[in-house]
mmCIF file of C-alpha atoms in Angstrom:
data_model
loop_
_atom_site.group_PDB
_atom_site.id
_atom_site.type_symbol
_atom_site.label_atom_id
_atom_site.label_comp_id
_atom_site.label_asym_id
_atom_site.label_seq_id
_atom_site.Cartn_x
_atom_site.Cartn_y
_atom_site.Cartn_z
ATOM 1 C CA MET P 1 44.744 -25.367 -30.336
ATOM 2 C CA ILE P 2 42.719 -27.783 -32.615
ATOM 3 C CA LEU P 3 40.678 -25.454 -34.866
ATOM 4 C CA ASN P 4 37.829 -26.944 -37.134
ATOM 5 C CA ALA P 5 35.641 -24.967 -39.680
ATOM 6 C CA VAL P 6 32.267 -25.555 -39.003
ATOM 7 C CA VAL P 7 30.568 -25.247 -42.558
ATOM 8 C CA PHE P 8 26.836 -25.551 -42.722
ATOM 9 C CA GLY P 9 25.039 -24.005 -45.472
ATOM 10 C CA TYR P 10 25.499 -20.019 -45.439
ATOM 11 C CA GLY P 11 26.876 -19.579 -42.288
ATOM 12 C CA SER P 12 26.084 -19.848 -38.566
ATOM 13 C CA HIS P 13 23.913 -16.721 -38.454
ATOM 14 C CA GLU P 14 19.830 -17.715 -38.738
ATOM 15 C CA ALA P 15 19.698 -14.195 -41.431
ATOM 16 C CA ALA P 16 23.149 -15.510 -43.377
ATOM 17 C CA TRP P 17 21.491 -16.348 -46.315
ATOM 18 C CA ARG P 18 19.667 -12.770 -46.640
ATOM 19 C CA HIS P 19 22.794 -10.962 -46.331
ATOM 20 C CA PRO P 20 23.512 -8.540 -49.647
ATOM 21 C CA ASP P 21 26.950 -10.473 -50.480
ATOM 22 C CA MET P 22 25.566 -14.152 -50.609
ATOM 23 C CA GLU P 23 24.354 -15.867 -53.524
ATOM 24 C CA PRO P 24 20.790 -17.423 -52.135
ATOM 25 C CA THR P 25 21.485 -20.895 -53.775
ATOM 26 C CA ALA P 26 25.508 -21.389 -53.433
ATOM 27 C CA PRO P 27 25.047 -23.993 -50.758
ATOM 28 C CA LEU P 28 23.454 -26.049 -53.438
ATOM 29 C CA THR P 29 26.757 -25.702 -55.774
ATOM 30 C CA LEU P 30 30.081 -27.593 -55.604
ATOM 31 C CA PRO P 31 32.020 -24.107 -56.092
ATOM 32 C CA HIS P 32 30.586 -23.221 -52.843
ATOM 33 C CA TRP P 33 31.942 -25.769 -50.520
ATOM 34 C CA ILE P 34 35.064 -26.128 -52.614
ATOM 35 C CA GLN P 35 35.779 -22.441 -51.732
ATOM 36 C CA CYS P 36 35.050 -23.000 -48.009
ATOM 37 C CA ALA P 37 37.267 -25.858 -47.874
ATOM 38 C CA GLN P 38 40.380 -24.334 -49.584
ATOM 39 C CA GLN P 39 40.012 -20.947 -47.533
ATOM 40 C CA ALA P 40 39.837 -23.046 -44.571
ATOM 41 C CA GLU P 41 42.940 -24.891 -45.472
ATOM 42 C CA ALA P 42 44.750 -21.940 -46.610
ATOM 43 C CA ALA P 43 43.721 -20.221 -43.299
ATOM 44 C CA GLY P 44 45.360 -22.886 -41.144
ATOM 45 C CA PHE P 45 42.400 -24.881 -39.875
ATOM 46 C CA ASP P 46 42.838 -28.453 -39.024
ATOM 47 C CA GLY P 47 39.804 -29.523 -39.973
ATOM 48 C CA LEU P 48 36.455 -29.229 -41.861
ATOM 49 C CA PHE P 49 33.348 -29.980 -40.019
ATOM 50 C CA LEU P 50 30.014 -30.659 -41.560
ATOM 51 C CA GLY P 51 26.415 -31.057 -40.052
ATOM 52 C CA ASP P 52 23.395 -32.614 -41.274
ATOM 53 C CA ILE P 53 19.565 -32.661 -40.446
ATOM 54 C CA LEU P 54 17.605 -35.350 -42.172
ATOM 55 C CA CYS P 55 14.512 -33.194 -42.418
ATOM 56 C CA LEU P 56 12.984 -30.260 -43.647
ATOM 57 C CA GLN P 57 13.137 -27.765 -40.646
ATOM 58 C CA ASP P 58 10.113 -25.532 -39.246
ATOM 59 C CA ARG P 59 8.852 -23.032 -41.643
ATOM 60 C CA PRO P 60 10.554 -24.314 -44.867
ATOM 61 C CA GLU P 61 8.800 -21.502 -46.698
ATOM 62 C CA ASP P 62 10.695 -18.873 -44.702
ATOM 63 C CA HIS P 63 13.905 -19.928 -44.407
ATOM 64 C CA PRO P 64 16.345 -22.529 -46.296
ATOM 65 C CA SER P 65 16.085 -25.810 -45.315
ATOM 66 C CA GLU P 66 17.413 -27.924 -48.246
ATOM 67 C CA ALA P 67 20.660 -29.714 -47.646
ATOM 68 C CA LEU P 68 23.235 -31.692 -49.676
ATOM 69 C CA ASP P 69 24.442 -35.182 -47.979
ATOM 70 C CA PRO P 70 27.758 -34.257 -45.802
ATOM 71 C CA PHE P 71 29.834 -37.220 -47.273
ATOM 72 C CA MET P 72 29.030 -36.790 -50.940
ATOM 73 C CA VAL P 73 30.275 -33.005 -50.549
ATOM 74 C CA LEU P 74 33.141 -33.830 -48.431
ATOM 75 C CA ALA P 75 34.275 -36.860 -51.314
ATOM 76 C CA ALA P 76 34.202 -33.954 -53.575
ATOM 77 C CA VAL P 77 36.132 -31.715 -51.339
ATOM 78 C CA ALA P 78 38.787 -34.318 -50.752
ATOM 79 C CA GLY P 79 40.277 -33.946 -54.321
ATOM 80 C CA ALA P 80 40.402 -30.013 -53.846
ATOM 81 C CA THR P 81 42.555 -30.292 -50.357
ATOM 82 C CA SER P 82 45.475 -32.179 -49.242
ATOM 83 C CA ARG P 83 45.690 -31.467 -45.363
ATOM 84 C CA LEU P 84 42.266 -30.917 -43.796
ATOM 85 C CA ARG P 85 40.368 -33.310 -41.714
ATOM 86 C CA LEU P 86 37.192 -33.965 -43.385
ATOM 87 C CA THR P 87 34.396 -34.867 -40.975
ATOM 88 C CA GLY P 88 31.156 -35.427 -41.715
ATOM 89 C CA THR P 89 27.593 -36.017 -39.784
ATOM 90 C CA ALA P 90 25.610 -39.033 -40.030
ATOM 91 C CA SER P 91 23.130 -40.509 -37.781
ATOM 92 C CA THR P 92 22.868 -43.639 -35.650
ATOM 93 C CA SER P 93 19.085 -43.621 -35.662
ATOM 94 C CA PHE P 94 18.232 -43.704 -39.325
ATOM 95 C CA ASN P 95 21.645 -45.529 -40.852
ATOM 96 C CA HIS P 96 22.671 -48.751 -40.261
ATOM 97 C CA PRO P 97 25.966 -49.667 -39.217
ATOM 98 C CA TRP P 98 27.224 -51.864 -42.344
ATOM 99 C CA HIS P 99 26.511 -48.856 -44.536
ATOM 100 C CA LEU P 100 28.105 -46.315 -42.065
ATOM 101 C CA ALA P 101 31.023 -48.400 -41.814
ATOM 102 C CA ARG P 102 31.692 -48.580 -45.368
ATOM 103 C CA ARG P 103 30.549 -44.962 -46.254
ATOM 104 C CA ILE P 104 33.171 -43.194 -44.029
ATOM 105 C CA LEU P 105 35.775 -45.753 -44.999
ATOM 106 C CA SER P 106 35.105 -44.838 -48.427
ATOM 107 C CA LEU P 107 35.717 -40.915 -47.700
ATOM 108 C CA HIS P 108 38.699 -42.392 -45.762
ATOM 109 C CA HIS P 109 40.126 -43.949 -48.899
ATOM 110 C CA LEU P 110 39.346 -41.205 -51.076
ATOM 111 C CA SER P 111 40.846 -38.278 -48.865
ATOM 112 C CA ALA P 112 43.977 -40.662 -48.302
ATOM 113 C CA GLY P 113 43.084 -40.991 -44.253
ATOM 114 C CA ARG P 114 41.642 -37.998 -43.510
ATOM 115 C CA ALA P 115 37.824 -38.875 -42.630
ATOM 116 C CA GLY P 116 36.062 -38.235 -39.607
ATOM 117 C CA TRP P 117 32.454 -39.096 -38.520
ATOM 118 C CA ASN P 118 30.681 -37.012 -36.136
ATOM 119 C CA ILE P 119 28.058 -39.259 -34.511
ATOM 120 C CA VAL P 120 24.648 -38.324 -34.067
ATOM 121 C CA THR P 121 21.332 -39.555 -32.945
ATOM 122 C CA SER P 122 18.718 -36.885 -34.690
ATOM 123 C CA SER P 123 16.645 -35.218 -32.943
ATOM 124 C CA TYR P 124 13.989 -33.788 -34.835
ATOM 125 C CA PRO P 125 10.505 -34.963 -34.646
ATOM 126 C CA GLN P 126 10.336 -34.707 -38.663
ATOM 127 C CA GLU P 127 13.165 -36.658 -38.757
ATOM 128 C CA ALA P 128 11.462 -39.766 -37.040
ATOM 129 C CA GLU P 129 8.359 -39.124 -39.074
ATOM 130 C CA ASN P 130 10.528 -39.160 -42.342
ATOM 131 C CA PHE P 131 11.750 -42.711 -41.530
ATOM 132 C CA GLY P 132 8.295 -43.906 -40.222
ATOM 133 C CA TRP P 133 8.569 -43.641 -36.652
ATOM 134 C CA SER P 134 5.695 -42.440 -34.147
ATOM 135 C CA GLU P 135 7.841 -40.226 -32.409
ATOM 136 C CA MET P 136 11.471 -39.718 -31.866
ATOM 137 C CA PRO P 137 12.591 -41.606 -28.687
ATOM 138 C CA GLY P 138 14.198 -40.241 -25.538
ATOM 139 C CA THR P 139 17.782 -39.307 -25.021
ATOM 140 C CA GLU P 140 18.666 -42.440 -22.902
ATOM 141 C CA ASP P 141 16.792 -44.662 -25.983
ATOM 142 C CA ARG P 142 18.719 -43.297 -28.717
ATOM 143 C CA TYR P 143 22.190 -43.077 -27.148
ATOM 144 C CA ALA P 144 21.507 -47.000 -26.155
ATOM 145 C CA ARG P 145 21.115 -47.322 -30.076
ATOM 146 C CA ALA P 146 23.857 -45.384 -30.636
ATOM 147 C CA GLU P 147 26.360 -47.832 -28.571
ATOM 148 C CA GLU P 148 24.920 -50.613 -30.432
ATOM 149 C CA VAL P 149 25.458 -48.766 -34.080
ATOM 150 C CA VAL P 150 29.074 -47.664 -33.070
ATOM 151 C CA GLY P 151 30.101 -50.755 -31.584
ATOM 152 C CA ALA P 152 29.257 -52.513 -34.802
ATOM 153 C CA VAL P 153 30.986 -49.966 -36.895
ATOM 154 C CA ARG P 154 33.883 -50.316 -35.004
ATOM 155 C CA ALA P 155 33.475 -54.226 -35.044
ATOM 156 C CA LEU P 156 33.176 -54.086 -38.947
ATOM 157 C CA TRP P 157 36.490 -51.738 -39.405
ATOM 158 C CA GLY P 158 38.336 -54.101 -36.886
ATOM 159 C CA GLY P 159 37.300 -57.428 -38.740
ATOM 160 C CA TRP P 160 39.746 -56.430 -40.799
ATOM 161 C CA ASP P 161 42.920 -56.168 -38.095
ATOM 162 C CA GLY P 162 45.769 -58.659 -38.934
ATOM 163 C CA ILE P 163 44.366 -58.946 -42.582
ATOM 164 C CA THR P 164 47.137 -57.731 -45.243
ATOM 165 C CA ARG P 165 46.114 -56.763 -48.499
ATOM 166 C CA LEU P 166 48.850 -58.259 -50.844
ATOM 167 C CA ALA P 167 47.891 -57.333 -53.891
ATOM 168 C CA ASP P 168 50.258 -59.932 -55.714
ATOM 169 C CA GLN P 169 49.560 -59.816 -59.090
ATOM 170 C CA ALA P 170 52.153 -62.268 -60.075
ATOM 171 C CA ALA P 171 50.347 -64.777 -57.638
ATOM 172 C CA GLY P 172 47.080 -64.291 -57.705
ATOM 173 C CA ARG P 173 46.683 -63.040 -54.383
ATOM 174 C CA TRP P 174 44.408 -60.393 -52.773
ATOM 175 C CA LEU P 175 44.700 -61.069 -49.021
ATOM 176 C CA ASP P 176 46.554 -63.244 -47.351
ATOM 177 C CA THR P 177 43.481 -64.716 -45.411
ATOM 178 C CA THR P 178 39.571 -64.224 -45.372
ATOM 179 C CA PRO P 179 38.610 -61.576 -43.055
ATOM 180 C CA PRO P 180 36.234 -63.167 -40.196
ATOM 181 C CA ARG P 181 32.659 -62.744 -40.395
ATOM 182 C CA VAL P 182 31.292 -60.178 -37.699
ATOM 183 C CA ASP P 183 28.382 -61.164 -35.846
ATOM 184 C CA ALA P 184 26.495 -58.099 -34.340
ATOM 185 C CA THR P 185 22.589 -57.500 -33.396
ATOM 186 C CA GLY P 186 20.632 -54.617 -31.808
ATOM 187 C CA ARG P 187 17.927 -51.856 -32.358
ATOM 188 C CA PHE P 188 19.454 -51.529 -35.935
ATOM 189 C CA GLY P 189 18.925 -55.127 -37.071
ATOM 190 C CA ALA P 190 21.535 -57.550 -37.780
ATOM 191 C CA ILE P 191 24.876 -57.973 -39.306
ATOM 192 C CA HIS P 192 26.299 -61.723 -40.204
ATOM 193 C CA GLY P 193 29.349 -61.015 -42.493
ATOM 194 C CA ALA P 194 32.217 -59.036 -43.240
ATOM 195 C CA LEU P 195 32.817 -55.356 -44.479
ATOM 196 C CA ASN P 196 34.175 -55.524 -47.947
ATOM 197 C CA LEU P 197 36.466 -52.496 -47.547
ATOM 198 C CA SER P 198 39.282 -52.369 -45.113
ATOM 199 C CA PRO P 199 40.809 -49.600 -43.344
ATOM 200 C CA ALA P 200 44.436 -50.295 -44.598
ATOM 201 C CA PRO P 201 46.614 -48.420 -44.849
ATOM 202 C CA TRP P 202 44.891 -45.447 -42.729
ATOM 203 C CA ASP P 203 44.395 -45.553 -38.979
ATOM 204 C CA ARG P 204 40.879 -45.633 -38.339
ATOM 205 C CA PRO P 205 38.506 -42.573 -39.046
ATOM 206 C CA LEU P 206 38.481 -39.680 -36.568
ATOM 207 C CA LEU P 207 35.090 -40.047 -34.309
ATOM 208 C CA ALA P 208 33.457 -36.550 -32.986
ATOM 209 C CA GLN P 209 30.385 -36.097 -30.889
ATOM 210 C CA ALA P 210 28.198 -33.302 -30.040
ATOM 211 C CA GLY P 211 26.224 -34.522 -26.825
ATOM 212 C CA SER P 212 26.308 -32.840 -23.489
ATOM 213 C CA SER P 213 23.573 -34.557 -21.577
ATOM 214 C CA PRO P 214 25.038 -36.987 -19.107
ATOM 215 C CA ALA P 215 24.121 -40.004 -21.460
ATOM 216 C CA GLY P 216 25.609 -38.023 -24.655
ATOM 217 C CA LEU P 217 28.906 -37.104 -22.452
ATOM 218 C CA ALA P 218 29.127 -40.331 -21.266
ATOM 219 C CA PHE P 219 29.110 -41.758 -24.582
ATOM 220 C CA ALA P 220 31.654 -39.224 -25.786
ATOM 221 C CA ALA P 221 34.082 -40.468 -23.158
ATOM 222 C CA ARG P 222 34.001 -44.148 -24.421
ATOM 223 C CA HIS P 223 34.032 -43.018 -28.170
ATOM 224 C CA ALA P 224 34.989 -39.649 -29.312
ATOM 225 C CA ASP P 225 38.028 -38.074 -30.215
ATOM 226 C CA GLN P 226 36.695 -34.828 -30.406
ATOM 227 C CA VAL P 227 33.610 -33.443 -28.289
ATOM 228 C CA PHE P 228 31.591 -30.708 -29.754
ATOM 229 C CA THR P 229 29.809 -28.790 -27.153
ATOM 230 C CA VAL P 230 27.856 -25.642 -26.590
ATOM 231 C CA GLN P 231 29.504 -23.193 -24.004
ATOM 232 C CA SER P 232 29.449 -19.411 -23.394
ATOM 233 C CA ASP P 233 30.900 -19.578 -19.777
ATOM 234 C CA MET P 234 34.294 -20.211 -18.917
ATOM 235 C CA ALA P 235 33.796 -21.798 -15.680
ATOM 236 C CA ALA P 236 30.949 -24.043 -16.754
ATOM 237 C CA ALA P 237 33.180 -24.905 -19.893
ATOM 238 C CA ARG P 238 36.137 -25.749 -17.585
ATOM 239 C CA ALA P 239 33.834 -28.130 -15.527
ATOM 240 C CA PHE P 240 32.411 -29.829 -18.657
ATOM 241 C CA ARG P 241 36.053 -30.681 -20.189
ATOM 242 C CA ASP P 242 37.035 -32.020 -16.348
ATOM 243 C CA ARG P 243 34.175 -34.313 -16.304
ATOM 244 C CA ALA P 244 34.684 -35.573 -19.765
ATOM 245 C CA ARG P 245 38.117 -36.268 -18.851
ATOM 246 C CA ALA P 246 37.190 -37.881 -15.835
ATOM 247 C CA LEU P 247 34.903 -39.945 -17.498
ATOM 248 C CA ALA P 248 37.169 -40.863 -20.220
ATOM 249 C CA ALA P 249 39.746 -41.954 -17.325
ATOM 250 C CA ALA P 250 36.890 -43.877 -16.052
ATOM 251 C CA ALA P 251 36.255 -45.974 -19.315
ATOM 252 C CA GLY P 252 39.790 -46.993 -19.379
ATOM 253 C CA ARG P 253 41.201 -44.276 -22.171
ATOM 254 C CA ASP P 254 43.945 -42.083 -21.558
ATOM 255 C CA PRO P 255 42.208 -38.238 -20.969
ATOM 256 C CA ASP P 256 44.445 -36.868 -23.559
ATOM 257 C CA GLU P 257 42.971 -38.812 -26.184
ATOM 258 C CA ILE P 258 39.993 -37.051 -25.970
ATOM 259 C CA ALA P 259 39.665 -33.097 -27.176
ATOM 260 C CA VAL P 260 36.809 -30.740 -25.885
ATOM 261 C CA LEU P 261 35.987 -28.249 -28.547
ATOM 262 C CA PRO P 262 33.210 -25.595 -27.821
ATOM 263 C CA GLY P 263 31.492 -23.522 -30.788
ATOM 264 C CA LEU P 264 32.883 -20.302 -31.179
ATOM 265 C CA ILE P 265 30.985 -17.663 -33.244
ATOM 266 C CA PRO P 266 33.442 -14.726 -34.330
ATOM 267 C CA PHE P 267 31.987 -11.628 -35.905
ATOM 268 C CA VAL P 268 35.487 -10.326 -36.595
ATOM 269 C CA ALA P 269 36.576 -7.092 -38.107
ATOM 270 C CA GLU P 270 39.387 -4.699 -38.576
ATOM 271 C CA THR P 271 37.781 -2.998 -35.641
ATOM 272 C CA ALA P 272 35.389 -3.750 -33.016
ATOM 273 C CA GLU P 273 32.850 -0.972 -34.255
ATOM 274 C CA ALA P 274 32.658 -2.914 -37.506
ATOM 275 C CA ALA P 275 32.079 -6.288 -36.056
ATOM 276 C CA GLU P 276 29.491 -4.977 -34.101
ATOM 277 C CA ALA P 277 28.001 -3.327 -37.305
ATOM 278 C CA GLU P 278 28.010 -6.713 -38.998
ATOM 279 C CA LEU P 279 26.157 -8.372 -36.611
ATOM 280 C CA ALA P 280 23.790 -5.492 -36.472
ATOM 281 C CA THR P 281 22.997 -5.704 -40.095
ATOM 282 C CA LEU P 282 22.373 -9.469 -39.950
ATOM 283 C CA THR P 283 20.033 -9.174 -36.702
ATOM 284 C CA GLN P 284 18.205 -6.773 -38.716
ATOM 285 C CA ARG P 285 17.533 -9.196 -41.630
ATOM 286 C CA LEU P 286 16.010 -11.794 -38.984
ATOM 287 C CA ASN P 287 12.716 -13.331 -39.678
ATOM 288 C CA LEU P 288 11.569 -12.988 -36.089
ATOM 289 C CA ASP P 289 8.286 -15.841 -36.678
ATOM 290 C CA HIS P 290 11.135 -18.067 -37.809
ATOM 291 C CA ALA P 291 13.631 -17.672 -34.562
ATOM 292 C CA THR P 292 10.677 -17.719 -32.654
ATOM 293 C CA THR P 293 9.379 -20.907 -34.262
ATOM 294 C CA LYS P 294 12.894 -22.321 -34.013
ATOM 295 C CA LEU P 295 13.478 -20.969 -30.599
ATOM 296 C CA GLU P 296 10.325 -23.006 -29.156
ATOM 297 C CA ARG P 297 11.519 -26.272 -30.414
ATOM 298 C CA PHE P 298 15.159 -26.010 -28.767
ATOM 299 C CA LEU P 299 13.442 -24.780 -25.381
ATOM 300 C CA GLY P 300 10.485 -27.411 -25.363
ATOM 301 C CA LEU P 301 8.590 -24.076 -24.334
ATOM 302 C CA SER P 302 5.558 -21.855 -26.204
ATOM 303 C CA LEU P 303 6.846 -18.222 -26.293
ATOM 304 C CA ALA P 304 3.099 -16.895 -27.507
ATOM 305 C CA GLY P 305 1.954 -14.138 -25.625
ATOM 306 C CA LEU P 306 5.119 -12.829 -24.396
ATOM 307 C CA THR P 307 6.179 -9.259 -25.225
ATOM 308 C CA LEU P 308 9.456 -8.945 -27.270
ATOM 309 C CA ASP P 309 10.949 -6.000 -24.912
ATOM 310 C CA ALA P 310 9.976 -7.564 -21.716
ATOM 311 C CA PRO P 311 12.581 -9.875 -19.819
ATOM 312 C CA VAL P 312 12.285 -13.201 -20.720
ATOM 313 C CA PRO P 313 10.198 -15.013 -17.569
ATOM 314 C CA PHE P 314 11.741 -18.472 -18.023
ATOM 315 C CA GLY P 315 15.124 -20.100 -16.414
ATOM 316 C CA PRO P 316 16.663 -22.865 -16.788
ATOM 317 C CA GLY P 317 14.474 -24.568 -13.911
ATOM 318 C CA ASP P 318 11.669 -24.041 -15.790
ATOM 319 C CA LEU P 319 12.838 -26.519 -18.669
ATOM 320 C CA ALA P 320 11.269 -30.360 -18.963
ATOM 321 C CA PRO P 321 12.913 -33.000 -20.470
ATOM 322 C CA ASN P 322 12.730 -33.059 -23.734
ATOM 323 C CA ALA P 323 13.929 -35.362 -26.683
ATOM 324 C CA PHE P 324 15.549 -32.230 -28.307
ATOM 325 C CA SER P 325 18.302 -30.177 -27.096
ATOM 326 C CA ASN P 326 18.057 -30.119 -23.401
ATOM 327 C CA SER P 327 21.710 -29.154 -22.620
ATOM 328 C CA ARG P 328 21.267 -26.189 -24.838
ATOM 329 C CA ALA P 329 18.022 -24.862 -24.056
ATOM 330 C CA HIS P 330 19.986 -24.608 -20.020
ATOM 331 C CA VAL P 331 22.901 -22.701 -21.940
ATOM 332 C CA LEU P 332 20.532 -20.259 -23.486
ATOM 333 C CA LEU P 333 18.173 -19.439 -20.545
ATOM 334 C CA GLY P 334 21.169 -19.593 -18.068
ATOM 335 C CA GLU P 335 22.623 -16.602 -20.078
ATOM 336 C CA ALA P 336 19.048 -14.911 -20.824
ATOM 337 C CA ARG P 337 18.494 -14.982 -16.891
ATOM 338 C CA GLN P 338 22.241 -13.818 -16.074
ATOM 339 C CA LYS P 339 21.995 -10.807 -18.224
ATOM 340 C CA ALA P 340 18.075 -10.088 -17.997
ATOM 341 C CA LEU P 341 17.766 -10.298 -21.537
ATOM 342 C CA THR P 342 14.528 -9.423 -23.143
ATOM 343 C CA LEU P 343 12.526 -11.803 -25.820
ATOM 344 C CA ARG P 344 14.086 -9.875 -28.740
ATOM 345 C CA GLN P 345 17.877 -10.257 -27.157
ATOM 346 C CA LEU P 346 17.290 -13.756 -26.667
ATOM 347 C CA LEU P 347 16.270 -14.316 -30.149
ATOM 348 C CA ALA P 348 18.903 -12.047 -31.652
ATOM 349 C CA ARG P 349 21.160 -14.010 -29.459
ATOM 350 C CA PHE P 350 19.445 -17.462 -30.454
ATOM 351 C CA ALA P 351 20.048 -16.503 -34.011
ATOM 352 C CA ALA P 352 23.598 -15.579 -33.959
ATOM 353 C CA GLY P 353 24.966 -18.533 -32.448
ATOM 354 C CA ARG P 354 22.023 -21.078 -30.912
ATOM 355 C CA GLY P 355 24.153 -20.619 -27.192
ATOM 356 C CA HIS P 356 27.498 -21.090 -28.603
ATOM 357 C CA LEU P 357 30.504 -18.863 -27.494
ATOM 358 C CA LEU P 358 29.882 -15.358 -29.296
ATOM 359 C CA VAL P 359 32.875 -13.143 -29.411
ATOM 360 C CA VAL P 360 32.359 -9.619 -31.470
ATOM 361 C CA GLY P 361 35.630 -7.509 -31.964
ATOM 362 C CA THR P 362 38.875 -7.543 -33.996
ATOM 363 C CA GLY P 363 41.108 -10.274 -34.318
ATOM 364 C CA GLU P 364 43.193 -9.998 -31.691
ATOM 365 C CA GLN P 365 40.463 -9.715 -29.185
ATOM 366 C CA VAL P 366 39.260 -12.834 -30.674
ATOM 367 C CA ALA P 367 42.411 -14.829 -30.411
ATOM 368 C CA GLY P 368 42.599 -13.212 -26.805
ATOM 369 C CA VAL P 369 39.260 -14.918 -25.735
ATOM 370 C CA MET P 370 40.688 -18.090 -27.391
ATOM 371 C CA ARG P 371 43.785 -18.345 -25.783
ATOM 372 C CA GLN P 372 42.029 -17.816 -22.327
ATOM 373 C CA TRP P 373 39.866 -20.770 -22.641
ATOM 374 C CA VAL P 374 42.539 -22.990 -23.591
ATOM 375 C CA GLU P 375 45.112 -21.703 -20.865
ATOM 376 C CA ALA P 376 42.492 -21.977 -18.169
ATOM 377 C CA GLY P 377 41.571 -25.486 -19.516
ATOM 378 C CA ALA P 378 38.263 -25.196 -20.613
ATOM 379 C CA ALA P 379 38.614 -26.113 -24.031
ATOM 380 C CA ASP P 380 41.211 -27.747 -26.356
ATOM 381 C CA GLY P 381 40.634 -25.560 -29.059
ATOM 382 C CA PHE P 382 37.446 -24.787 -30.871
ATOM 383 C CA ASN P 383 34.804 -25.363 -33.931
ATOM 384 C CA VAL P 384 34.788 -21.897 -35.456
ATOM 385 C CA MET P 385 31.445 -21.362 -36.839
ATOM 386 C CA PRO P 386 31.764 -18.411 -39.186
ATOM 387 C CA PRO P 387 28.392 -16.534 -39.191
ATOM 388 C CA LEU P 388 28.845 -16.088 -42.991
ATOM 389 C CA LEU P 389 30.355 -18.808 -45.434
ATOM 390 C CA PRO P 390 32.705 -18.866 -47.458
ATOM 391 C CA GLN P 391 34.031 -14.930 -46.532
ATOM 392 C CA GLY P 392 33.721 -15.581 -42.885
ATOM 393 C CA ILE P 393 36.438 -18.282 -42.805
ATOM 394 C CA GLU P 394 39.010 -15.968 -45.011
ATOM 395 C CA ARG P 395 38.439 -13.048 -42.656
ATOM 396 C CA PHE P 396 39.343 -15.053 -39.702
ATOM 397 C CA GLY P 397 42.400 -16.418 -41.144
ATOM 398 C CA GLN P 398 43.396 -13.074 -41.897
ATOM 399 C CA LEU P 399 42.344 -11.279 -38.882
ATOM 400 C CA VAL P 400 42.910 -13.537 -36.159
ATOM 401 C CA PRO P 401 46.310 -14.422 -35.140
ATOM 402 C CA THR P 402 46.115 -17.917 -33.345
ATOM 403 C CA VAL P 403 45.455 -19.802 -36.643
ATOM 404 C CA GLY P 404 48.150 -21.789 -37.561
ATOM 405 C CA ARG P 405 50.398 -20.355 -34.606
ATOM 406 C CA ILE P 406 49.140 -22.312 -31.320
#
């Protein structure tokens, strides 16, 4: 069972920053990230996973939207850890592949071969505006660009295959031969040269990807070592993993090379009642205006005029294709329709985990769900998203008996 600790700001819950135990500016300081990383390593996690968004999100006056560059954070964290895989997010839409190739390899060297790249295409329209685009391209266009960027990054890394770093001081020879020039063109522009950093002595960095659309999953099947997916139903998760493995085989890969990791939101405590109380505490602190605006963005639907305590009138069939988050919107509205959720309940569910698997209970209960999913072929592990940071990582390690033992 592969377990990554997903560390983004204050925690996975939208109201985490308002928790009475939270220092509101903690994620802008290095000690916060060091503490998260060291607790994750001590708890037995395999990796640390940092997300990123290249814009101020909706209603930044009501909710923290400032964010540090994840690769700068992970470079600092590398010196405070020894075992964790350190995976950072970087967009193929707004980064040139030459910069990406060196930036990721730099972390790889500084961490002694522990770097990972979470490949995203970005989705917020504000991100497009920040980089001078009139609009965010559709899903197919963004993944076509991602294919070109990732291909160029891998070519730059691969350009060093067979090149030996001699570092021979007596003979005055650094390399046995000059790396060949890489020629690549695409929507990103062009490359005509070599990367000035070799991956040696390490294997290439790990590649992760989080798209669940048909284009995203096909892309992941060609490139990803780990696939981060939004799933809340075990049967649907098993079908998703089966598709991912079949597509990997069709792309000429061994299906066992690709690990499918659903997101898991664990509200865990000594008793189920205490876990429920912690969820309730955060739900009470939720800014409904902020949550509504963000949910509208995810769904691509207006919620104006709806009654908070009436059942949500929409289902997955009401969704139109959008450039933002189609797969997650289907999961959220599918759950709302299945459970007859009111808008207030859907907002609370969205705020707690944005469609990811939400488990509230004791450590044994959480571990039982995780084992059940893995044994059923619905997951190869989980991207664990503690609702509060850093205390949620430590509590998970203390109470959930799965960590470090499966």
